[in-house]
Amino acid sequence: MSSAAPRTGTIGVRVRFFAVLRERAGCGERSFELPAGSTVGDLLELLGREIPELPSGVAAAVDRTYAPRDRELRDGQELALIPPVSGG
Amino acid sequence: MSSAAPRTGTIGVRVRFFAVLRERAGCGERSFELPAGSTVGDLLELLGREIPELPSGVAAAVDRTYAPRDRELRDGQELALIPPVSGG
Amino acid sequence: MTSPPAPSPRVVEADVSPDPIDPSRLVERVGHPDEGAVVLFLGTVRTRNREREVTSLEYEAYGAMAREELAAIAREAAERHGASRIAAVHRTGTLRPGQASVGIAVAAAHRDAAYRTSRDVIEEVKRRLPVWKKESYADGSSAWLDGHPVAGRAGEPTGPTAGAAGPSGEDQP
Amino acid sequence: MTSPPAPSPRVVEADVSPDPIDPSRLVERVGHPDEGAVVLFLGTVRTRNREREVTSLEYEAYGAMAREELAAIAREAAERHGASRIAAVHRTGTLRPGQASVGIAVAAAHRDAAYRTSRDVIEEVKRRLPVWKKESYADGSSAWLDGHPVAGRAGEPTGPTAGAAGPSGEDQP
């Protein structure tokens, strides 16, 4: 199922915030429209301009799986910002 | 309390047997009279002549603490033969 | 590419929930007469952390992902070390000192596999489970704990976001 | 020279008895809000050992010594690794597959101390606790298990008794 996504138009991505990021963003989730072909890194850069003091060491998960910054996003996906974890 | 025990006369020592040794000895304990000054090793040698097939690797405990073969026995002590252990 | 990890017969339970952790239930879930060893790990809330008196701890989780990730952690550890059965749970919500925040029960034919698997699971939980804790202190203040940045499993670490990194440790107590 | 080991506040329980082992009771005995980690180890009877089907296991102990020795093992391990509280019990009598023969609960401020102490205790139990087991098999036969010769704590190994050593392994199944 790796048919190439169209490179034109826009995609909608839901972004989720947790813990310290949720408090800074003032909400648990927001939707973003992005140019088709945008990557995780592109979205992180955009978020960095909007959210004050986005802490260092934030990882990203796409549809509940950790994803590298060069992962291309697709319409309807969920991107979660994962600040440094402290479970256990 | 390390006053020297008299080197003359005899001492009485209770010997305990467990597991495979208990079955071979046919009993769980026996009393022995030994010359004063006898060691754990002396008693083990005596037992080796009385109990058939005393297995290798038998350790000794005197009054519930593991003891080396050169430990001198005193009257009224309890010596336990500890065949290879298999707890856990 | 984003499908949940394959289910594994070795993982009998992997949950992230507000339910209190019952140690004996976890042990019973993994117990089996073919196995010779069970190791249970419980992480519990301490009254003191970094010299401050903790009155309560709040655990927040990315629930749907955390459940899948905990199952993946358990499966990987069991396969790596040869354990037979794992049940692992992580709490969310408010916990008081003395209460368990995480419980991991592992059964294996031999104890070495059980210990290694158990240790591996808790270390990976701390490294990558999407869970965060906020401590509340006796003086009324509270703070998100400093955590471990996650190195993405699918590739290199995501790293600091360009141009947006705050000062290191700014979310410490 | 033969006095029992000094009592230690770290050893909350050290017992060798025919009572069934209750995992949650052991965990509760060591739990304390100052500690961040609890590790419980359970050794359980397996249905199979060396390719033979085990129907039951009989544990015999030198009870008075085993209790003192278990307390000493627990105290030494706790002090060596910095654990705070230990409860350890070993069964005697007849056990069926799936039942626990040994239970060790360790609490420590940090998990590394808890795991290391737990592992240390079970290894020492197998090395020197005066306990023996006899397996009964589906074909009606039974045998004392091959064990670990104890190297005397007070000195060198007692070693084979002069002139009386039977063939090695004669007490194997």
Coordinates of C-alpha atoms in Angstrom, one line a residue:
Chain A
M1 CA 0.0 0.0 0.0
S2 CA 2.8 2.4 -0.8
S3 CA 1.1 4.2 -3.6
A4 CA 2.5 7.7 -4.0
A5 CA 0.5 10.4 -2.4
P6 CA -0.4 13.4 -4.7
R7 CA 2.2 16.1 -4.3
T8 CA -0.2 18.9 -5.0
G9 CA -2.9 20.4 -2.7
T10 CA -3.0 20.2 1.0
I11 CA -3.3 17.6 3.7
G12 CA -5.0 17.8 7.1
V13 CA -3.1 16.5 10.1
R14 CA -4.2 16.4 13.7
V15 CA -1.5 17.3 16.3
R16 CA -1.6 16.2 19.9
F17 CA 0.1 17.8 22.8
F18 CA 0.9 16.1 26.2
A19 CA 2.1 17.1 29.6
V20 CA 4.2 20.3 29.6
L21 CA 3.5 20.9 25.9
R22 CA -0.2 20.6 26.4
E23 CA 0.0 23.3 29.1
R24 CA 2.1 25.5 26.9
A25 CA 0.0 25.0 23.8
G26 CA -3.1 25.7 25.9
C27 CA -4.9 22.7 24.4
G28 CA -4.6 19.0 23.9
E29 CA -4.9 18.9 20.2
R30 CA -5.1 21.1 17.1
S31 CA -5.6 20.5 13.4
F32 CA -3.2 21.8 10.7
E33 CA -3.4 22.2 7.0
L34 CA 0.0 21.5 5.3
P35 CA 1.2 21.3 1.7
A36 CA 1.1 17.8 0.4
G37 CA 4.6 16.2 0.8
S38 CA 5.2 17.9 4.1
T39 CA 7.3 15.9 6.5
V40 CA 7.3 15.5 10.3
G41 CA 10.2 17.9 10.4
D42 CA 8.3 20.5 8.4
L43 CA 5.4 20.3 10.9
L44 CA 7.8 20.5 13.9
E45 CA 9.3 23.6 12.5
L46 CA 5.9 25.2 12.0
L47 CA 5.0 24.3 15.6
G48 CA 8.2 25.7 16.9
R49 CA 7.2 29.1 15.6
E50 CA 3.8 28.9 17.2
I51 CA 4.4 27.4 20.6
P52 CA 6.6 29.3 23.0
E53 CA 9.6 27.5 24.5
L54 CA 9.0 24.2 22.7
P55 CA 11.5 22.1 24.8
S56 CA 14.4 20.4 23.4
G57 CA 14.3 16.6 23.0
V58 CA 10.8 16.5 21.6
A59 CA 10.1 13.3 19.6
A60 CA 7.3 12.8 17.2
A61 CA 4.9 9.9 16.8
V62 CA 2.8 9.4 13.7
D63 CA -0.4 7.4 14.2
R64 CA 1.0 6.1 17.5
T65 CA 4.4 5.0 16.3
Y66 CA 7.6 7.0 16.8
A67 CA 8.7 8.5 13.5
P68 CA 11.8 10.2 12.2
R69 CA 11.8 13.8 11.0
D70 CA 12.0 12.9 7.3
R71 CA 8.8 10.8 7.5
E72 CA 6.3 12.2 4.9
L73 CA 2.9 13.0 6.4
R74 CA -0.4 11.9 4.8
D75 CA -3.8 13.3 4.9
G76 CA -5.8 12.3 8.1
Q77 CA -2.8 11.2 10.1
E78 CA -2.2 12.0 13.8
L79 CA 1.1 13.5 14.8
A80 CA 1.9 13.5 18.5
L81 CA 4.6 15.6 20.1
I82 CA 6.3 13.5 22.7
P83 CA 8.3 15.6 25.2
P84 CA 10.9 13.8 27.2
V85 CA 9.1 10.9 28.9
S86 CA 9.0 10.2 32.6
G87 CA 7.0 7.0 33.1
G88 CA 7.9 4.1 35.4
Chain B
M1 CA 34.3 -17.7 76.3
S2 CA 37.2 -19.4 74.5
S3 CA 38.4 -21.2 77.6
A4 CA 40.2 -24.3 76.5
A5 CA 38.1 -27.5 76.6
P6 CA 39.7 -30.4 78.6
R7 CA 41.7 -32.6 76.3
T8 CA 41.0 -35.7 78.2
G9 CA 37.8 -37.8 78.5
T10 CA 35.0 -37.9 75.9
I11 CA 32.4 -35.6 74.5
G12 CA 28.9 -36.3 73.3
V13 CA 27.8 -34.9 69.9
R14 CA 24.5 -35.3 68.3
V15 CA 24.7 -35.9 64.5
R16 CA 21.8 -35.1 62.2
F17 CA 21.1 -36.5 58.7
F18 CA 19.0 -35.0 56.0
A19 CA 17.5 -36.1 52.6
V20 CA 19.5 -38.7 50.9
L21 CA 21.8 -39.2 53.9
R22 CA 18.8 -39.6 56.2
E23 CA 17.5 -42.4 54.0
R24 CA 20.9 -44.1 53.8
A25 CA 21.6 -43.7 57.6
G26 CA 18.1 -45.1 58.2
C27 CA 17.5 -42.4 60.8
G28 CA 17.4 -38.6 61.2
E29 CA 19.9 -38.4 64.1
R30 CA 22.3 -40.4 66.2
S31 CA 24.5 -39.6 69.2
F32 CA 28.2 -40.2 69.2
E33 CA 30.9 -40.3 71.9
L34 CA 34.2 -39.0 70.8
P35 CA 37.6 -38.3 72.4
A36 CA 37.8 -34.8 73.6
G37 CA 39.6 -32.6 71.0
S38 CA 38.0 -34.4 68.1
T39 CA 37.3 -32.2 65.1
V40 CA 34.5 -32.1 62.5
G41 CA 36.9 -34.0 60.1
D42 CA 37.4 -36.7 62.7
L43 CA 33.7 -37.3 63.0
L44 CA 33.2 -37.2 59.3
E45 CA 35.8 -39.9 58.9
L46 CA 34.1 -42.0 61.5
L47 CA 30.7 -41.6 59.8
G48 CA 32.2 -42.5 56.5
R49 CA 33.1 -45.9 57.9
E50 CA 29.6 -46.4 59.2
I51 CA 27.3 -45.0 56.4
P52 CA 27.5 -46.7 53.1
E53 CA 28.1 -44.5 50.1
L54 CA 28.4 -41.2 51.9
P55 CA 28.2 -38.9 48.9
S56 CA 30.9 -36.6 47.9
G57 CA 30.5 -32.9 48.5
V58 CA 29.0 -33.3 52.0
A59 CA 29.5 -30.1 54.2
A60 CA 29.1 -29.9 57.9
A61 CA 27.3 -27.5 60.2
V62 CA 28.0 -27.2 63.9
D63 CA 25.1 -25.8 65.9
R64 CA 23.4 -24.5 62.7
T65 CA 26.4 -22.8 61.2
Y66 CA 28.7 -24.1 58.4
A67 CA 32.0 -25.2 59.9
P68 CA 35.3 -26.2 58.3
R69 CA 36.8 -29.7 58.9
D70 CA 39.4 -28.5 61.4
R71 CA 36.8 -27.1 63.8
E72 CA 37.1 -28.7 67.2
L73 CA 33.9 -30.2 68.6
R74 CA 32.7 -29.6 72.1
D75 CA 30.5 -31.6 74.3
G76 CA 26.8 -31.2 73.6
Q77 CA 27.1 -29.7 70.2
E78 CA 25.0 -30.7 67.2
L79 CA 26.8 -31.6 63.9
A80 CA 24.6 -31.7 60.8
L81 CA 25.7 -33.4 57.6
I82 CA 24.7 -31.2 54.7
P83 CA 24.6 -33.1 51.4
P84 CA 24.6 -31.0 48.2
V85 CA 21.7 -28.6 48.6
S86 CA 18.9 -28.2 46.1
G87 CA 16.6 -25.5 47.5
G88 CA 15.1 -22.6 45.5
Chain C
M1 CA 4.0 1.4 8.6
T2 CA 1.9 2.6 11.4
S3 CA 0.1 -0.6 12.2
P4 CA 0.1 -1.8 15.8
P5 CA 2.7 -4.3 16.8
A6 CA 1.8 -7.9 16.0
P7 CA 0.1 -9.6 18.9
S8 CA 2.3 -12.0 20.7
P9 CA 1.2 -15.0 22.8
R10 CA 3.9 -14.0 25.2
V11 CA 2.2 -10.8 26.2
V12 CA -0.9 -11.7 28.2
E13 CA -1.6 -8.1 29.2
A14 CA -0.2 -4.7 28.4
D15 CA -2.4 -1.9 29.7
V16 CA -2.2 1.8 30.7
S17 CA -5.1 2.8 32.8
P18 CA -6.2 4.5 36.0
D19 CA -7.0 1.2 37.7
P20 CA -4.9 0.4 40.9
I21 CA -2.3 -2.2 40.3
D22 CA -2.9 -5.6 42.0
P23 CA 0.4 -7.5 42.3
S24 CA -1.1 -10.9 42.9
R25 CA -3.4 -10.5 39.9
L26 CA -0.3 -9.8 37.7
V27 CA 1.5 -12.8 39.1
E28 CA -1.5 -15.1 38.6
R29 CA -1.8 -13.9 35.0
V30 CA 1.7 -15.1 34.0
G31 CA 1.9 -18.1 36.3
H32 CA 2.0 -21.5 34.5
P33 CA 3.2 -24.9 35.6
D34 CA 5.6 -25.1 32.7
E35 CA 7.6 -22.1 34.1
G36 CA 10.0 -22.2 37.0
A37 CA 10.4 -18.5 37.7
V38 CA 8.3 -15.4 38.1
V39 CA 9.8 -11.9 38.6
L40 CA 7.5 -9.1 39.5
F41 CA 8.6 -5.5 39.4
L42 CA 6.7 -2.7 41.1
G43 CA 7.6 1.0 40.7
T44 CA 6.2 2.9 43.6
V45 CA 5.7 6.6 44.4
R46 CA 8.3 7.9 46.9
T47 CA 7.6 10.4 49.6
R48 CA 10.8 12.2 48.7
N49 CA 12.4 13.1 45.4
R50 CA 15.4 15.4 45.1
E51 CA 15.1 16.5 48.7
R52 CA 11.5 17.6 48.3
E53 CA 8.5 16.1 50.0
V54 CA 6.1 14.7 47.5
T55 CA 2.4 14.7 48.4
S56 CA 1.1 13.2 45.1
L57 CA 2.0 12.4 41.6
E58 CA -0.1 12.8 38.5
Y59 CA 0.6 10.5 35.5
E60 CA -0.5 11.6 32.1
A61 CA -0.3 9.2 29.1
Y62 CA -0.8 9.1 25.4
G63 CA -3.1 6.2 26.2
A64 CA -3.7 4.6 22.8
M65 CA 0.0 4.7 21.8
A66 CA 1.3 3.8 25.3
R67 CA -0.7 0.6 25.3
E68 CA 0.7 -0.4 21.9
E69 CA 4.2 0.6 22.9
L70 CA 4.0 -1.3 26.2
A71 CA 2.9 -4.4 24.3
A72 CA 5.8 -3.9 21.9
I73 CA 8.3 -3.4 24.7
A74 CA 7.1 -6.6 26.4
R75 CA 7.1 -8.7 23.3
E76 CA 10.6 -7.5 22.3
A77 CA 12.0 -8.2 25.7
A78 CA 10.4 -11.6 26.0
E79 CA 11.7 -12.7 22.6
R80 CA 15.2 -11.3 23.3
H81 CA 15.6 -13.2 26.6
G82 CA 13.3 -16.1 26.1
A83 CA 10.6 -15.4 28.6
S84 CA 7.3 -17.1 28.2
R85 CA 4.6 -14.8 29.5
I86 CA 4.4 -11.1 30.5
A87 CA 1.8 -8.9 32.0
A88 CA 2.6 -5.2 32.3
V89 CA 0.5 -2.3 33.4
H90 CA 1.1 1.4 34.0
R91 CA -1.0 3.7 36.0
T92 CA -2.5 7.1 35.0
G93 CA -4.1 9.7 37.2
T94 CA -3.3 10.8 40.7
L95 CA -1.1 8.6 42.9
R96 CA -0.1 8.9 46.6
P97 CA 3.3 7.9 48.0
G98 CA 3.5 4.1 48.5
Q99 CA 1.2 3.4 45.6
A100 CA 2.4 1.5 42.5
S101 CA 2.8 3.3 39.2
V102 CA 4.0 0.4 37.2
G103 CA 3.8 -3.4 37.5
I104 CA 5.6 -5.9 35.4
A105 CA 5.2 -9.7 35.9
V106 CA 7.4 -12.1 33.9
A107 CA 7.3 -15.8 33.8
A108 CA 10.1 -17.9 32.3
A109 CA 11.3 -21.5 32.5
H110 CA 14.5 -20.3 34.2
R111 CA 15.2 -17.4 36.5
D112 CA 17.9 -15.7 34.4
A113 CA 15.4 -15.1 31.5
A114 CA 12.8 -13.8 33.9
Y115 CA 15.1 -11.3 35.6
R116 CA 16.6 -10.1 32.3
T117 CA 13.3 -9.6 30.7
S118 CA 11.9 -7.8 33.7
R119 CA 14.8 -5.4 33.8
D120 CA 14.7 -4.8 30.1
V121 CA 11.0 -4.0 30.2
I122 CA 11.3 -1.4 32.9
E123 CA 14.3 0.3 31.3
E124 CA 12.5 0.5 28.0
V125 CA 9.4 1.8 29.7
K126 CA 11.5 4.7 31.1
R127 CA 13.1 5.3 27.8
R128 CA 10.1 5.3 25.5
L129 CA 6.7 4.8 27.0
P130 CA 4.7 8.0 26.2
V131 CA 3.9 8.8 29.9
W132 CA 4.7 11.9 31.9
K133 CA 4.6 12.7 35.6
K134 CA 4.0 15.8 37.5
E135 CA 4.9 16.0 41.2
S136 CA 3.0 18.0 43.8
Y137 CA 4.9 19.1 46.8
A138 CA 4.1 19.8 50.4
D139 CA 4.6 23.6 49.8
G140 CA 1.7 23.6 47.3
S141 CA 3.8 23.8 44.2
S142 CA 4.0 21.3 41.4
A143 CA 6.2 20.5 38.4
W144 CA 6.5 18.2 35.4
L145 CA 9.5 16.0 35.9
D146 CA 12.6 16.2 33.8
G147 CA 12.3 13.2 31.4
H148 CA 14.2 11.1 28.9
P149 CA 14.2 12.4 25.3
V150 CA 13.0 9.6 23.1
A151 CA 15.2 8.3 20.4
G152 CA 12.8 7.4 17.6
R153 CA 12.5 3.7 17.1
A154 CA 11.9 4.1 13.4
G155 CA 15.2 6.0 12.9
E156 CA 17.5 8.5 14.4
P157 CA 16.4 10.7 17.3
T158 CA 14.0 13.4 16.3
G159 CA 16.2 15.8 18.3
P160 CA 15.6 19.4 19.2
T161 CA 13.1 21.2 17.0
A162 CA 14.8 23.8 14.9
G163 CA 14.9 27.3 16.3
A164 CA 12.4 26.4 19.1
A165 CA 14.4 24.7 21.8
G166 CA 13.9 26.3 25.2
P167 CA 16.7 26.2 27.8
S168 CA 17.6 22.6 28.8
G169 CA 15.8 21.4 31.8
E170 CA 13.3 24.2 31.9
D171 CA 10.5 21.8 32.8
Q172 CA 12.3 20.6 35.9
P173 CA 10.9 21.2 39.4
Chain D
M1 CA 30.9 -18.8 67.1
T2 CA 27.5 -20.5 66.7
S3 CA 25.3 -17.6 67.7
P4 CA 22.5 -16.7 65.2
P5 CA 23.3 -13.9 62.8
A6 CA 22.6 -10.5 64.2
P7 CA 19.1 -9.3 63.6
S8 CA 18.8 -6.7 60.9
P9 CA 16.1 -4.1 60.5
R10 CA 16.3 -4.8 56.7
V11 CA 15.1 -8.4 57.1
V12 CA 11.4 -8.1 57.9
E13 CA 10.8 -11.8 57.4
A14 CA 12.9 -15.0 56.8
D15 CA 11.1 -18.2 57.2
V16 CA 11.2 -21.8 56.1
S17 CA 7.8 -23.5 56.6
P18 CA 5.1 -25.6 55.1
D19 CA 2.8 -22.6 54.7
P20 CA 1.8 -21.7 51.1
I21 CA 3.5 -18.7 49.7
D22 CA 1.3 -15.6 49.3
P23 CA 3.0 -13.1 46.9
S24 CA 0.9 -10.1 47.8
R25 CA 1.6 -10.6 51.5
L26 CA 5.3 -10.6 50.8
V27 CA 5.0 -7.5 48.7
E28 CA 3.0 -5.7 51.4
R29 CA 5.6 -6.7 54.1
V30 CA 8.4 -4.8 52.3
G31 CA 6.4 -1.9 50.8
H32 CA 7.1 1.5 52.3
P33 CA 6.5 5.0 50.9
D34 CA 10.2 5.8 51.2
E35 CA 11.1 3.1 48.6
G36 CA 10.7 3.5 44.9
A37 CA 11.0 -0.2 43.7
V38 CA 9.9 -3.6 44.8
V39 CA 11.1 -6.8 43.1
L40 CA 9.4 -10.1 43.9
F41 CA 10.9 -13.4 42.9
L42 CA 9.0 -16.6 42.9
G43 CA 10.5 -20.0 42.2
T44 CA 7.8 -22.4 41.1
V45 CA 7.6 -26.2 40.6
R46 CA 7.7 -27.2 36.9
T47 CA 5.8 -30.0 35.3
R48 CA 8.9 -31.1 33.5
N49 CA 12.5 -31.4 34.6
R50 CA 15.2 -33.1 32.5
E51 CA 12.6 -34.5 30.2
R52 CA 10.6 -36.3 32.9
E53 CA 7.1 -35.5 33.9
V54 CA 7.0 -34.3 37.5
T55 CA 3.9 -35.0 39.5
S56 CA 5.1 -33.6 42.9
L57 CA 8.1 -32.3 44.7
E58 CA 9.0 -32.8 48.3
Y59 CA 11.1 -30.2 50.1
E60 CA 13.0 -31.2 53.2
A61 CA 14.8 -28.6 55.3
Y62 CA 17.1 -28.4 58.3
G63 CA 14.5 -25.9 59.6
A64 CA 16.3 -24.2 62.5
M65 CA 19.5 -23.7 60.5
A66 CA 17.7 -22.8 57.2
R67 CA 15.8 -20.0 58.9
E68 CA 19.0 -18.5 60.3
E69 CA 20.8 -19.0 57.1
L70 CA 18.0 -17.4 55.0
A71 CA 18.0 -14.4 57.4
A72 CA 21.8 -14.1 57.0
I73 CA 21.6 -14.4 53.2
A74 CA 19.0 -11.6 53.1
R75 CA 20.9 -9.3 55.4
E76 CA 24.1 -9.7 53.6
A77 CA 22.5 -9.1 50.2
A78 CA 20.6 -6.1 51.4
E79 CA 23.7 -4.5 52.9
R80 CA 25.8 -5.3 49.9
H81 CA 23.5 -3.7 47.4
G82 CA 21.8 -1.1 49.6
A83 CA 18.2 -2.5 49.7
S84 CA 16.0 -1.4 52.5
R85 CA 13.6 -4.3 53.3
I86 CA 13.5 -8.0 52.5
A87 CA 10.9 -10.7 53.2
A88 CA 12.0 -14.2 52.1
V89 CA 10.3 -17.5 52.6
H90 CA 11.0 -21.1 51.5
R91 CA 8.5 -23.9 51.5
T92 CA 8.8 -27.4 53.0
G93 CA 6.6 -30.4 52.4
T94 CA 4.9 -31.6 49.2
L95 CA 4.3 -29.2 46.3
R96 CA 2.5 -29.6 43.0
P97 CA 3.6 -28.1 39.7
G98 CA 2.7 -24.4 39.5
Q99 CA 3.1 -23.9 43.2
A100 CA 5.8 -21.6 44.6
S101 CA 8.7 -23.1 46.5
V102 CA 10.5 -19.9 47.3
G103 CA 9.4 -16.2 47.5
I104 CA 11.7 -13.2 47.9
A105 CA 10.4 -9.6 48.1
V106 CA 12.9 -6.8 48.1
A107 CA 12.2 -3.0 48.5
A108 CA 14.8 -0.4 47.7
A109 CA 14.9 3.3 47.0
H110 CA 16.0 2.6 43.4
R111 CA 15.4 -0.4 41.1
D112 CA 19.0 -1.4 40.5
A113 CA 19.5 -2.2 44.2
A114 CA 16.2 -4.1 44.3
Y115 CA 17.0 -6.3 41.3
R116 CA 20.6 -6.9 42.4
T117 CA 19.6 -7.9 45.9
S118 CA 16.8 -10.1 44.7
R119 CA 19.1 -12.0 42.3
D120 CA 21.8 -12.3 45.0
V121 CA 19.4 -13.8 47.5
I122 CA 18.1 -16.5 45.2
E123 CA 21.6 -17.4 44.0
E124 CA 22.8 -17.7 47.6
V125 CA 19.7 -19.7 48.5
K126 CA 20.6 -22.2 45.8
R127 CA 24.2 -22.3 47.0
R128 CA 23.9 -22.7 50.7
L129 CA 20.4 -23.0 52.1
P130 CA 20.1 -26.4 53.8
V131 CA 17.1 -27.5 51.8
W132 CA 16.7 -30.6 49.6
K133 CA 14.1 -31.6 47.1
K134 CA 12.9 -35.0 45.9
E135 CA 11.0 -35.3 42.7
S136 CA 8.2 -37.8 42.1
Y137 CA 7.5 -38.8 38.5
A138 CA 4.5 -39.9 36.5
D139 CA 5.9 -43.4 36.3
G140 CA 5.8 -43.7 40.1
S141 CA 9.5 -43.4 40.8
S142 CA 11.1 -40.6 42.8
A143 CA 14.6 -39.2 43.3
W144 CA 16.6 -36.7 45.3
L145 CA 17.9 -34.0 43.0
D146 CA 21.5 -33.5 42.3
G147 CA 22.5 -30.5 44.4
H148 CA 25.2 -27.9 44.9
P149 CA 27.9 -28.9 47.4
V150 CA 28.2 -26.2 50.0
A151 CA 31.5 -24.4 50.4
G152 CA 31.7 -23.8 54.1
R153 CA 31.2 -20.1 54.9
A154 CA 33.5 -20.3 57.9
G155 CA 36.4 -21.6 55.9
E156 CA 37.3 -23.8 53.0
P157 CA 34.9 -26.3 51.5
T158 CA 34.4 -29.3 53.8
G159 CA 35.0 -31.4 50.7
P160 CA 34.5 -35.1 50.1
T161 CA 34.7 -37.1 53.3
A162 CA 37.9 -39.2 53.3
G163 CA 37.5 -42.7 52.1
A164 CA 33.8 -42.6 52.0
A165 CA 32.9 -40.7 48.8
G166 CA 30.5 -42.6 46.6
P167 CA 30.5 -42.2 42.9
S168 CA 29.8 -38.6 41.8
G169 CA 26.2 -38.0 41.1
E170 CA 24.9 -41.2 42.6
D171 CA 21.9 -39.4 44.0
Q172 CA 20.7 -38.1 40.7
P173 CA 17.4 -39.1 39.2

